[in-house]
Amino acid sequence: MSTQQWYHRLYEKPLVIVRFTIQKAIQWIQAISQIQWNRLYLQCFFLLLILIVFIGGQTRSIRGPFVGQSIVWLFLSISLMYPTGYFFSGRFAKDGRWATFLGAITGLFMFIYTLLAFRAFTLEELVHFDQPIHFFGSITIGLISLWAGVLTGQMNTPAWMGDGLFHQHIRPKMKNNKMHLIHWGLDGEITIIKPSKINMKWNEQEKKIKLLGHPLTEYAPIFFNQRGDSGDLTPAITPLTDFFTELPPIWNHIMSKHLEALKRGHERICWLHLLQISIPYSPTSLSYRREIFDSQSNRLNVVLPWKDSLETRVQVTWPMPKNNWRFDYPTNGQQPALWTALGQSPPKREKLLEIEEETIESILPRLAQNDRTIASSHLLRSLTHLFLILREHIDSGHSTQAELCRRSIREISQWFKTLNTQETMIPGDDKKSFEITLDHWSVWIDTSFIQPPTVFLRLHDALTDLISNQDKAEHLQVNAVITGLISSCTSAVIETASQRPQEAIGSVEEDWSDLGSWQDVNINRRSTMLVGIWKMLLILSLYQNPEEVAL
Amino acid sequence: MGLRRNSLKIFKEKDRISDIEPRKVGVLMNLHVISRVISQLSIRKATDPDAEEFMRKQFIYALSGGRDSQHIVAQGTKIEVRSDLEPDVLEMMKDYNKMKEDFLLSPTPDETHLGIIDAAEVGCHHPKLPSIATPSALSLHGKSGLCQICPREYHSTTHLSRGVMNPFRCWRRGHRSGEFGFIYRITLGLENRKWKIMSNVGEANHQVFASNNFLAGLQYEKNRDRFEKPVPSFHPLEDSLSRQMMVSIHINSDAEIILDEIDEIKTLLPSQLLVSRHIDLKESIKQDGDFENLPTQLKELILLIHETWTTIAPSTDSQGIIGLAIVQQGCDEIADIIRPHLRELPFSNFLEDDCDFDSLNPESLKDLIIHNSGNKAKLAICIKLDPIMDIGGALHRL
C-alpha cells in the first residue's frame, strides 16, 4: 500500500463518521423545527414558571433575587423582552428550535428556583459577589416578560388559534377517515401527506398558513386508498367541509382561513389536473359533458414519502373546475396556463418546466428523441389554450357553438396524436417557434365563428407564403408536409360544402326531417372549416409569430 | 365538360399492346402525378396575378358551400323534354340566354360564375374575339370553345432561341403567376444496345424543375409513394422559366462521342490522301440498329406523352403537345435521322426549327433540358405541353 493510500484510509473513516454525524444533526434539527407547542401547554408551562419563581424567589432565609431591584434594569428587561416575545410569538410557539430553546432556558431557571425553594444553595453561591444579586432577578423578570409577550402575541390571532383547533378537531377526523392531503408543487411534482404529518403554521408576516414550508393553498384534501404499489385518489373537499360545519360556528370562524385555503387548493388542483394530466393524456375528454368528465380516471405519478420508491403510479378521479379559466385567472391571458396554475412567474424565452419536458417525452416520444422538445412544448401550450377557450364555449350553453367546439376538440385531439410521427413538420430545438396565448386564441376563435371562410383563407395564404419563402433544398420536406396539411384541410371543407341534403322543398318528397339534415350539413361544413383553421394556425405558430398574421 | 377516359386504363392498354419497358409507363404515371399536383394547386393559387381576386372570391364561395363556377347546363348537352313541354322549354331557354347576356353586359364585380364574366376580363387575346358579340369566359371552355385555336395561332411566335417561352397572356394558358410551370427532364440512353429510359441512380437523369409550392406538392406525393420509377428528383425553377409546361427528353449516348470523333477523322484523312477501313465503323453502328431503333422508340414515347397529357392534363380542353423542337449540338446526323420520324406525328405542325444548344435563350435553360454529363455532343427533344387550365381551377372535380 502506498503512502498516499495509507493516508487516505487514515482519514477516510473519521470523515465518514463526521459526515454521518452532521447529516443526523441536520435531520434532528429539521425534525425539531416541526415541533409545535400546544397553546394549553404553553400556558401551563408559563403558570408553572411563575409559581416556581415566586416560591423560590421569596424564601425569607436568603436574599431573594428581587431584593434591591434597580428600576432601570427592571424597565429595561421588561421593555426589551416583552416586545420580543410579542412579535416573535409565532416563532417561539411554532418553530420547534425556538420553542426548544425557550423551554430549555425556562426549564433551567425553574430548576434553579426549585433548588432555591428547597434551600439547596443560596443565591450568593450561585451569583458571583461582584455582580449584584438582583441581576439574576432582572433576567428572571425578563424571561417572564418574554413569556408574557409570547402568550399575548400572535398566539391570540384567530388564524394561529385556528392551527390549534385544526390539529385538535379536524386532523383526528381526517385520520379516522383516511383523509390525506395532496400537495401539487410549483414544479408540478405531486406528493401525498399523511394526516399525522399535518402541522399547520400560521405565518403572521406573510399572512399565510403554511404546511411543510409550502402555502396551504397548494394542498387539497383527498381520499387515498393505497393498494400495494398503486392506489386510488379522489377529492375529499366536501367531506372535509362537513367536518368544519359540524363544529361550533365560532371555531369555524377561527378556522375560516384554513378551510378557505384548502378550498382554493382544491380548485387549483382541478385546474392542474386538467392542464397537466387531462389535456396532454386524454384531450378528447374535454369534449365530454361535465358529469362524464368528472367520472373519468387518469393515471399519474405521485411521491409517497413513507415509501422507498421515488414515485408511485396511482389512479386519480378529479372533477373539472367549476368556473372557466378566464373567470378564475382574468389577468393571465398572456402567460402559459400551466405556469399560471402552478404559480410560476412568466417564463423566459424557450424556458420549459421539467414537467413539460417529461410530458412531451411521454406523449410525443419520437419528437422528444429527435430534439423537437421545445417546439412540441409550444405546440402543446397552444393546444391547451385552444381547448380552454373551446371548453368555455361548450359550457356557455349556446347549442350550435357548443357542438362545433365539441367536434373541434375531438378532431384536434385525434390529429395531435398523429404529430408524433411527423418530425419533419416540427422544427428542431435550434429553431425558433412560437405559442398562441389565451388572449390571442380568444380573438381568433371569436372571429372564426363570425367569418370562418375569411379566416380560413387568411391562414391558407399565410402558410402558402411561408412555403414560397422557404426555397432551400432542406425545406423541401417541410414544405411538402405543410402542403399536405393545406390540401387536406381545403379538400375536406370543399367536399363537405358540396354535400347537399335532398333539395325537395315543395316537392312531393318533402319531409320535415330534411330540415335536420340540412342543419347537419351546415354544422358539418362549419365544423370542418373550424378544424382546418385550428390546425393551420397551430402549425403556422411553429414557424411564424401568429400575431403577425392580420385578422 | 366532356368526360375523361380512365387514365389507368390507358396505361394498361398500352402495356398490353406494345413493347414498353416499365420505365416508360413510370414516366407517364409521373406525368399523371404532376397533373394532379397542378390541379390541387389550382384550387388555391391563381394562374395570373390579375386572377387573384377572382380566385379568392371563388375560394370563399366554395368554402361557404357554393357550387363551382362552371355548374351550368353545359353547351351541347342534350336535355330530354316531353314533347308537350318543348315550346315552354324553348321559351325558357330564350329568356335564359337573354338574362345571361344582360348579366354579361352589366358590371358584376362580386360574381364568380364564368357565364357572366366577359372573356376579355380573363385576358383572352383570341384573334377572333373582337368579332364575337358578348363572349363569356365560359364560352372559352369546351371542345368548341375559343381556346382550341390559339395554339396554332401563336405557334409561329415561339422558338427556344427567342426567349419567348410562353406566348399566351390569358388566365388559361398565360401562367404569369409562375406557380404552375414545370420542366420535366427524362433521359434516354443505351442499355445492352437498346434505347431505354435510364434509371435515376444519382438523381441526375430524371429531374423536375418547378416553383416552391409546386415542388412541395410533388414531394408530398412522393412521400406517399405516388411516383413510379424512375422517380425524379426535384429542383427549383427560376421565375423566367416558370410559365410553360415542358418535357425534355435528353438523349444520352457514348455513340455520340464515337460519331463525333469519327467525323473529325473523316475530315482529316482525305486531306492527307489516306484511307481507313475503320471509317466503316460508323456505318456498322447504323447497321447494328442503335440509331435505327432510336427514332422509333422516341416517336412512340412522344406519342404516348401526347396521348397521356391530352387525357390527364388539368383541363379536358388540353390539346396535348403544342410544341416540339430538337435541341442539339454536334449531333447533326442523329438529328437528321430523327426529324423525319417526328414529322410523322399527328401534331407535326407544331414542330419547330432545330435549335442550336448554344442559342438557347435564356441560358439557364441549358442545364435544365440536358444533363451535363460531360459529353461534347448534346441532343434533346423539347416537348411543350399545352398549359391550358380551366379558369377557377379544379374545384368542380372535387
Tab-separated table of C-alpha atoms in Angstrom, chain B:
chain	number	residue	atom	x	y	z
B	1	MET	CA	-67.214	19.410	-69.951
B	2	GLY	CA	-66.513	16.105	-71.657
B	3	LEU	CA	-65.877	13.025	-69.623
B	4	ARG	CA	-62.315	11.903	-69.242
B	5	ARG	CA	-61.090	8.500	-70.234
B	6	ASN	CA	-59.855	6.439	-67.372
B	7	SER	CA	-56.159	7.173	-67.388
B	8	LEU	CA	-55.147	3.983	-65.632
B	9	LYS	CA	-56.985	2.027	-68.294
B	10	ILE	CA	-54.962	3.812	-70.937
B	11	PHE	CA	-51.711	2.799	-69.288
B	12	LYS	CA	-52.824	-0.781	-69.018
B	13	GLU	CA	-53.857	-0.862	-72.690
B	14	LYS	CA	-50.532	0.494	-73.770
B	15	ASP	CA	-48.775	-2.008	-71.581
B	16	ARG	CA	-50.580	-4.799	-73.313
B	17	ILE	CA	-50.364	-3.840	-76.939
B	18	SER	CA	-46.820	-2.633	-77.425
B	19	ASP	CA	-43.320	-3.335	-76.346
B	20	ILE	CA	-42.992	-0.879	-73.484
B	21	GLU	CA	-40.370	-1.117	-70.835
B	22	PRO	CA	-41.702	-0.473	-67.334
B	23	ARG	CA	-39.923	2.861	-67.081
B	24	LYS	CA	-41.943	4.306	-69.919
B	25	VAL	CA	-45.119	3.607	-68.015
B	26	GLY	CA	-43.435	5.091	-64.978
B	27	VAL	CA	-42.760	8.323	-66.832
B	28	LEU	CA	-46.382	8.549	-67.950
B	29	MET	CA	-47.648	7.815	-64.447
B	30	ASN	CA	-45.357	10.533	-63.129
B	31	LEU	CA	-46.905	12.960	-65.598
B	32	HIS	CA	-50.224	11.969	-64.119
B	33	VAL	CA	-48.976	12.820	-60.650
B	34	ILE	CA	-47.661	16.158	-61.898
B	35	SER	CA	-51.048	16.924	-63.388
B	36	ARG	CA	-52.760	16.053	-60.131
B	37	VAL	CA	-50.469	18.351	-58.180
B	38	ILE	CA	-51.271	21.151	-60.616
B	39	SER	CA	-54.981	20.538	-60.123
B	40	GLN	CA	-54.616	20.618	-56.361
B	41	LEU	CA	-52.586	23.788	-56.530
B	42	SER	CA	-55.086	25.424	-58.864
B	43	ILE	CA	-57.764	25.301	-56.183
B	44	ARG	CA	-55.831	27.793	-54.121
B	45	LYS	CA	-53.410	29.587	-56.396
B	46	ALA	CA	-54.196	31.809	-59.340
B	47	THR	CA	-52.566	31.285	-62.732
B	48	ASP	CA	-52.364	35.005	-63.268
B	49	PRO	CA	-51.797	37.896	-60.845
B	50	ASP	CA	-54.948	39.536	-62.232
B	51	ALA	CA	-56.904	36.449	-61.314
B	52	GLU	CA	-56.072	36.641	-57.605
B	53	GLU	CA	-59.228	38.447	-56.688
B	54	PHE	CA	-61.370	36.092	-58.719
B	55	MET	CA	-59.718	33.052	-57.153
B	56	ARG	CA	-60.196	34.378	-53.658
B	57	LYS	CA	-63.861	35.079	-54.238
B	58	GLN	CA	-64.361	31.678	-55.729
B	59	PHE	CA	-62.470	30.017	-52.914
B	60	ILE	CA	-64.562	31.761	-50.302
B	61	TYR	CA	-67.674	30.853	-52.264
B	62	ALA	CA	-66.613	27.210	-52.302
B	63	LEU	CA	-65.737	27.257	-48.621
B	64	SER	CA	-69.114	28.775	-47.891
B	65	GLY	CA	-70.926	25.921	-49.598
B	66	GLY	CA	-71.357	27.280	-53.095
B	67	ARG	CA	-71.141	25.098	-56.135
B	68	ASP	CA	-68.328	25.526	-58.652
B	69	SER	CA	-68.431	28.421	-61.051
B	70	GLN	CA	-68.937	26.278	-64.077
B	71	HIS	CA	-72.001	24.464	-62.946
B	72	ILE	CA	-74.449	25.213	-65.635
B	73	VAL	CA	-76.152	23.294	-68.327
B	74	ALA	CA	-73.087	22.562	-70.467
B	75	GLN	CA	-73.183	23.647	-74.017
B	76	GLY	CA	-74.234	20.870	-76.238
B	77	THR	CA	-75.738	18.773	-73.505
B	78	LYS	CA	-78.964	17.289	-74.630
B	79	ILE	CA	-81.946	17.681	-72.343
B	80	GLU	CA	-84.735	15.208	-72.502
B	81	VAL	CA	-88.013	17.140	-72.686
B	82	ARG	CA	-91.572	15.907	-73.072
B	83	SER	CA	-92.956	16.930	-76.413
B	84	ASP	CA	-95.853	18.962	-74.979
B	85	LEU	CA	-93.438	20.952	-72.870
B	86	GLU	CA	-90.995	21.722	-75.669
B	87	PRO	CA	-92.388	25.179	-76.557
B	88	ASP	CA	-92.223	26.217	-72.919
B	89	VAL	CA	-88.674	24.955	-72.559
B	90	LEU	CA	-87.579	26.731	-75.709
B	91	GLU	CA	-89.135	29.948	-74.454
B	92	MET	CA	-87.390	29.429	-71.148
B	93	MET	CA	-84.041	28.914	-72.835
B	94	LYS	CA	-84.534	32.105	-74.820
B	95	ASP	CA	-85.179	34.009	-71.644
B	96	TYR	CA	-82.214	32.334	-70.050
B	97	ASN	CA	-79.876	33.392	-72.848
B	98	LYS	CA	-81.220	36.931	-72.722
B	99	MET	CA	-80.662	37.026	-68.995
B	100	LYS	CA	-77.156	35.742	-69.443
B	101	GLU	CA	-76.337	38.447	-71.981
B	102	ASP	CA	-77.740	41.138	-69.743
B	103	PHE	CA	-75.596	39.970	-66.870
B	104	LEU	CA	-72.584	39.850	-69.157
B	105	LEU	CA	-73.046	43.468	-70.143
B	106	SER	CA	-73.661	44.653	-66.594
B	107	PRO	CA	-70.876	45.095	-64.065
B	108	THR	CA	-70.953	42.209	-61.600
B	109	PRO	CA	-67.725	42.596	-59.647
B	110	ASP	CA	-68.640	40.149	-56.917
B	111	GLU	CA	-69.848	37.351	-59.142
B	112	THR	CA	-67.627	34.413	-59.972
B	113	HIS	CA	-69.779	32.499	-62.439
B	114	LEU	CA	-67.920	32.289	-65.707
B	115	GLY	CA	-71.137	32.589	-67.677
B	116	ILE	CA	-71.434	36.259	-66.761
B	117	ILE	CA	-67.767	37.233	-66.878
B	118	ASP	CA	-66.507	38.751	-70.092
B	119	ALA	CA	-63.811	36.809	-71.916
B	120	ALA	CA	-61.635	39.922	-72.125
B	121	GLU	CA	-61.619	40.143	-68.348
B	122	VAL	CA	-59.786	36.840	-68.177
B	123	GLY	CA	-57.092	38.086	-70.547
B	124	CYS	CA	-58.325	36.366	-73.674
B	125	HIS	CA	-56.476	37.610	-76.763
B	126	HIS	CA	-58.085	35.291	-79.266
B	127	PRO	CA	-57.721	36.830	-82.730
B	128	LYS	CA	-61.424	36.491	-83.393
B	129	LEU	CA	-62.528	37.830	-80.039
B	130	PRO	CA	-63.429	41.338	-81.211
B	131	SER	CA	-65.802	39.930	-83.771
B	132	ILE	CA	-67.793	37.905	-81.264
B	133	ALA	CA	-70.708	39.564	-79.545
B	134	THR	CA	-70.778	39.158	-75.767
B	135	PRO	CA	-68.251	36.405	-75.402
B	136	SER	CA	-68.259	34.991	-71.898
B	137	ALA	CA	-65.389	33.350	-70.075
B	138	LEU	CA	-67.430	30.167	-70.112
B	139	SER	CA	-67.547	30.148	-73.888
B	140	LEU	CA	-63.779	29.761	-73.927
B	141	HIS	CA	-64.148	26.306	-72.386
B	142	GLY	CA	-65.167	23.124	-74.121
B	143	LYS	CA	-64.188	21.460	-77.377
B	144	SER	CA	-65.929	24.132	-79.370
B	145	GLY	CA	-64.561	26.941	-77.261
B	146	LEU	CA	-62.328	29.732	-78.473
B	147	CYS	CA	-59.233	28.322	-76.789
B	148	GLN	CA	-58.955	25.467	-79.275
B	149	ILE	CA	-57.473	27.655	-81.980
B	150	CYS	CA	-54.910	29.662	-80.014
B	151	PRO	CA	-52.022	27.149	-80.035
B	152	ARG	CA	-51.991	27.127	-83.840
B	153	GLU	CA	-52.305	30.893	-83.978
B	154	TYR	CA	-49.366	31.581	-81.685
B	155	HIS	CA	-47.123	28.649	-82.521
B	156	SER	CA	-45.055	30.569	-85.030
B	157	THR	CA	-44.103	33.208	-82.487
B	158	THR	CA	-42.263	30.761	-80.271
B	159	HIS	CA	-38.798	29.360	-80.647
B	160	LEU	CA	-36.420	28.251	-77.959
B	161	SER	CA	-33.814	30.689	-79.144
B	162	ARG	CA	-36.093	33.714	-78.921
B	163	GLY	CA	-36.574	33.572	-75.181
B	164	VAL	CA	-40.342	33.531	-75.501
B	165	MET	CA	-41.269	30.502	-73.502
B	166	ASN	CA	-44.974	31.188	-73.422
B	167	PRO	CA	-46.673	33.493	-75.951
B	168	PHE	CA	-50.060	33.475	-74.194
B	169	ARG	CA	-51.398	36.168	-71.881
B	170	CYS	CA	-54.714	34.797	-70.769
B	171	TRP	CA	-55.641	33.199	-67.490
B	172	ARG	CA	-55.929	29.785	-69.123
B	173	ARG	CA	-52.532	29.480	-70.758
B	174	GLY	CA	-50.543	32.543	-69.726
B	175	HIS	CA	-49.375	31.346	-66.269
B	176	ARG	CA	-47.955	34.711	-65.429
B	177	SER	CA	-48.017	33.847	-61.747
B	178	GLY	CA	-45.264	31.316	-62.376
B	179	GLU	CA	-46.751	28.780	-59.977
B	180	PHE	CA	-47.772	26.078	-62.448
B	181	GLY	CA	-44.886	25.890	-64.906
B	182	PHE	CA	-42.522	22.959	-64.874
B	183	ILE	CA	-39.773	21.284	-66.830
B	184	TYR	CA	-39.595	17.519	-66.600
B	185	ARG	CA	-36.378	16.080	-67.927
B	186	ILE	CA	-36.125	12.386	-68.703
B	187	THR	CA	-33.051	10.700	-70.139
B	188	LEU	CA	-32.852	8.095	-72.852
B	189	GLY	CA	-29.733	6.047	-73.108
B	190	LEU	CA	-28.310	2.818	-74.432
B	191	GLU	CA	-28.539	-0.318	-72.332
B	192	ASN	CA	-27.427	-3.567	-73.924
B	193	ARG	CA	-27.529	-1.908	-77.321
B	194	LYS	CA	-31.160	-0.940	-76.868
B	195	TRP	CA	-32.510	2.519	-76.258
B	196	LYS	CA	-34.205	2.751	-72.916
B	197	ILE	CA	-35.237	5.279	-70.366
B	198	MET	CA	-32.359	5.402	-67.940
B	199	SER	CA	-32.694	4.694	-64.261
B	200	ASN	CA	-32.267	7.604	-61.885
B	201	VAL	CA	-29.216	6.490	-59.970
B	202	GLY	CA	-27.539	9.660	-58.760
B	203	GLU	CA	-30.777	11.584	-59.305
B	204	ALA	CA	-29.370	13.360	-62.335
B	205	ASN	CA	-31.136	11.608	-65.199
B	206	HIS	CA	-34.689	12.493	-64.264
B	207	GLN	CA	-35.490	15.805	-62.711
B	208	VAL	CA	-38.484	18.075	-62.311
B	209	PHE	CA	-37.992	21.821	-62.040
B	210	ALA	CA	-40.863	23.876	-60.664
B	211	SER	CA	-41.865	26.593	-58.209
B	212	ASN	CA	-41.635	26.108	-54.439
B	213	ASN	CA	-45.312	25.464	-53.960
B	214	PHE	CA	-45.351	23.054	-56.861
B	215	LEU	CA	-42.304	21.196	-55.541
B	216	ALA	CA	-43.874	20.955	-52.108
B	217	GLY	CA	-46.901	19.280	-53.681
B	218	LEU	CA	-44.680	16.918	-55.661
B	219	GLN	CA	-42.669	15.993	-52.581
B	220	TYR	CA	-45.914	15.345	-50.730
B	221	GLU	CA	-46.995	12.913	-53.426
B	222	LYS	CA	-43.529	11.341	-53.432
B	223	ASN	CA	-43.755	10.787	-49.682
B	224	ARG	CA	-46.962	8.861	-50.354
B	225	ASP	CA	-45.196	6.697	-52.972
B	226	ARG	CA	-47.287	8.057	-55.819
B	227	PHE	CA	-44.341	8.341	-58.166
B	228	GLU	CA	-43.221	5.406	-60.237
B	229	LYS	CA	-39.674	4.555	-61.205
B	230	PRO	CA	-37.711	6.336	-62.431
B	231	VAL	CA	-38.655	8.698	-59.583
B	232	PRO	CA	-37.433	12.178	-60.476
B	233	SER	CA	-35.614	14.493	-58.123
B	234	PHE	CA	-36.998	17.981	-57.541
B	235	HIS	CA	-35.310	21.323	-58.004
B	236	PRO	CA	-36.442	24.927	-58.013
B	237	LEU	CA	-37.191	26.704	-61.268
B	238	GLU	CA	-36.339	30.332	-61.831
B	239	ASP	CA	-39.147	32.762	-62.494
B	240	SER	CA	-38.241	33.436	-66.132
B	241	LEU	CA	-38.798	29.783	-66.979
B	242	SER	CA	-41.867	29.131	-64.910
B	243	ARG	CA	-44.628	29.897	-67.402
B	244	GLN	CA	-44.518	26.806	-69.556
B	245	MET	CA	-45.054	23.108	-69.117
B	246	MET	CA	-42.297	21.222	-70.827
B	247	VAL	CA	-40.912	17.725	-71.059
B	248	SER	CA	-37.344	17.385	-72.218
B	249	ILE	CA	-36.072	14.038	-73.496
B	250	HIS	CA	-32.315	14.091	-73.201
B	251	ILE	CA	-30.718	11.546	-75.481
B	252	ASN	CA	-27.518	10.445	-73.859
B	253	SER	CA	-25.189	8.043	-75.594
B	254	ASP	CA	-21.478	7.320	-75.894
B	255	ALA	CA	-22.112	6.683	-79.550
B	256	GLU	CA	-22.380	10.442	-79.876
B	257	ILE	CA	-18.746	10.746	-78.872
B	258	ILE	CA	-17.686	7.991	-81.198
B	259	LEU	CA	-19.527	9.587	-84.059
B	260	ASP	CA	-18.063	12.923	-83.176
B	261	GLU	CA	-14.521	11.558	-83.232
B	262	ILE	CA	-15.116	9.672	-86.437
B	263	ASP	CA	-16.338	12.853	-88.027
B	264	GLU	CA	-13.092	14.529	-87.117
B	265	ILE	CA	-11.007	11.714	-88.547
B	266	LYS	CA	-13.141	11.628	-91.652
B	267	THR	CA	-12.397	15.264	-92.379
B	268	LEU	CA	-8.677	14.850	-91.756
B	269	LEU	CA	-7.929	11.687	-93.755
B	270	PRO	CA	-8.804	12.826	-97.301
B	271	SER	CA	-6.580	15.876	-96.987
B	272	GLN	CA	-3.695	13.531	-96.186
B	273	LEU	CA	-4.649	11.230	-99.027
B	274	LEU	CA	-5.251	8.477	-96.533
B	275	VAL	CA	-7.978	5.918	-96.259
B	276	SER	CA	-9.055	3.917	-93.234
B	277	ARG	CA	-11.231	0.864	-93.170
B	278	HIS	CA	-12.355	1.803	-89.637
B	279	ILE	CA	-14.438	4.618	-91.057
B	280	ASP	CA	-16.974	1.953	-91.845
B	281	LEU	CA	-17.493	1.699	-88.097
B	282	LYS	CA	-19.959	4.491	-88.380
B	283	GLU	CA	-21.952	2.585	-90.897
B	284	SER	CA	-21.748	-0.532	-88.754
B	285	ILE	CA	-23.109	1.398	-85.851
B	286	LYS	CA	-26.024	2.276	-88.003
B	287	GLN	CA	-26.411	-1.237	-89.228
B	288	ASP	CA	-26.314	-2.624	-85.727
B	289	GLY	CA	-29.586	-0.862	-85.292
B	290	ASP	CA	-28.762	1.501	-82.452
B	291	PHE	CA	-29.804	4.626	-84.232
B	292	GLU	CA	-32.324	2.826	-86.332
B	293	ASN	CA	-34.092	1.879	-83.132
B	294	LEU	CA	-33.907	5.310	-81.545
B	295	PRO	CA	-36.353	7.233	-83.717
B	296	THR	CA	-38.994	4.540	-83.324
B	297	GLN	CA	-38.681	4.464	-79.578
B	298	LEU	CA	-38.621	8.231	-79.444
B	299	LYS	CA	-41.664	8.594	-81.613
B	300	GLU	CA	-43.555	6.076	-79.534
B	301	LEU	CA	-42.612	7.852	-76.337
B	302	ILE	CA	-43.596	11.265	-77.644
B	303	LEU	CA	-46.901	9.919	-78.887
B	304	LEU	CA	-47.581	8.365	-75.521
B	305	ILE	CA	-46.775	11.629	-73.787
B	306	HIS	CA	-49.160	13.428	-76.152
B	307	GLU	CA	-51.974	10.973	-75.517
B	308	THR	CA	-51.350	10.964	-71.793
B	309	TRP	CA	-51.346	14.721	-71.485
B	310	THR	CA	-54.455	15.039	-73.610
B	311	THR	CA	-56.188	12.704	-71.203
B	312	ILE	CA	-54.884	13.668	-67.793
B	313	ALA	CA	-53.961	17.308	-68.167
B	314	PRO	CA	-55.552	19.723	-65.666
B	315	SER	CA	-58.100	20.716	-68.297
B	316	THR	CA	-60.132	18.463	-70.568
B	317	ASP	CA	-59.571	21.071	-73.279
B	318	SER	CA	-55.899	20.161	-73.428
B	319	GLN	CA	-54.511	19.558	-76.892
B	320	GLY	CA	-51.580	17.551	-75.609
B	321	ILE	CA	-48.381	18.654	-77.310
B	322	ILE	CA	-48.358	22.124	-78.815
B	323	GLY	CA	-44.669	22.464	-79.490
B	324	LEU	CA	-41.808	20.212	-80.423
B	325	ALA	CA	-38.189	21.080	-81.019
B	326	ILE	CA	-34.849	19.356	-81.452
B	327	VAL	CA	-32.075	20.996	-79.474
B	328	GLN	CA	-28.662	19.731	-80.390
B	329	GLN	CA	-25.030	20.476	-80.718
B	330	GLY	CA	-22.723	18.286	-82.763
B	331	CYS	CA	-25.387	15.720	-83.445
B	332	ASP	CA	-26.451	16.675	-86.937
B	333	GLU	CA	-26.570	13.098	-88.183
B	334	ILE	CA	-28.713	11.899	-85.369
B	335	ALA	CA	-30.993	14.900	-85.731
B	336	ASP	CA	-31.328	14.118	-89.400
B	337	ILE	CA	-32.307	10.581	-88.541
B	338	ILE	CA	-34.862	11.648	-86.002
B	339	ARG	CA	-36.508	14.545	-87.795
B	340	PRO	CA	-38.422	12.612	-90.443
B	341	HIS	CA	-39.968	10.440	-87.777
B	342	LEU	CA	-41.109	13.443	-85.813
B	343	ARG	CA	-42.764	14.788	-88.937
B	344	GLU	CA	-44.934	11.689	-88.999
B	345	LEU	CA	-46.518	12.574	-85.706
B	346	PRO	CA	-50.104	13.860	-85.871
B	347	PHE	CA	-49.085	17.176	-84.315
B	348	SER	CA	-46.113	17.685	-86.612
B	349	ASN	CA	-47.422	21.135	-87.498
B	350	PHE	CA	-46.090	22.132	-84.078
B	351	LEU	CA	-42.563	21.026	-84.953
B	352	GLU	CA	-40.214	23.984	-84.658
B	353	ASP	CA	-36.954	24.540	-86.435
B	354	ASP	CA	-33.947	22.937	-84.821
B	355	CYS	CA	-32.350	24.984	-82.105
B	356	ASP	CA	-28.640	25.042	-81.518
B	357	PHE	CA	-27.756	24.294	-77.919
B	358	ASP	CA	-25.700	27.428	-77.538
B	359	SER	CA	-28.556	29.549	-78.853
B	360	LEU	CA	-30.938	28.564	-76.115
B	361	ASN	CA	-32.495	31.596	-74.538
B	362	PRO	CA	-32.344	32.037	-71.615
B	363	GLU	CA	-29.052	30.343	-70.906
B	364	SER	CA	-30.285	28.816	-67.700
B	365	LEU	CA	-32.457	26.543	-69.813
B	366	LYS	CA	-29.392	24.617	-70.905
B	367	ASP	CA	-28.788	22.868	-67.608
B	368	LEU	CA	-32.433	22.018	-67.283
B	369	ILE	CA	-33.147	20.286	-70.554
B	370	ILE	CA	-29.845	18.438	-70.868
B	371	HIS	CA	-27.975	16.811	-68.066
B	372	ASN	CA	-24.421	17.986	-68.146
B	373	SER	CA	-22.776	14.583	-68.391
B	374	GLY	CA	-19.602	15.902	-69.947
B	375	ASN	CA	-20.434	14.809	-73.471
B	376	LYS	CA	-19.418	17.293	-76.093
B	377	ALA	CA	-22.367	16.344	-78.215
B	378	LYS	CA	-25.754	17.281	-76.848
B	379	LEU	CA	-29.177	16.269	-78.015
B	380	ALA	CA	-32.601	16.755	-76.520
B	381	ILE	CA	-36.156	16.776	-77.738
B	382	CYS	CA	-38.122	19.571	-76.075
B	383	ILE	CA	-41.826	18.933	-75.860
B	384	LYS	CA	-44.106	21.830	-74.970
B	385	LEU	CA	-47.261	20.576	-73.368
B	386	ASP	CA	-50.476	22.513	-73.612
B	387	PRO	CA	-50.559	24.517	-70.347
B	388	ILE	CA	-54.272	25.207	-70.601
B	389	MET	CA	-56.211	25.181	-67.364
B	390	ASP	CA	-59.819	25.793	-66.533
B	391	ILE	CA	-60.490	29.177	-65.037
B	392	GLY	CA	-61.231	28.766	-61.368
B	393	GLY	CA	-59.109	25.684	-61.027
B	394	ALA	CA	-60.216	22.148	-60.428
B	395	LEU	CA	-62.879	22.872	-57.854
B	396	HIS	CA	-65.512	21.241	-59.998
B	397	ARG	CA	-63.587	17.986	-59.926
B	398	LEU	CA	-63.635	17.600	-56.170
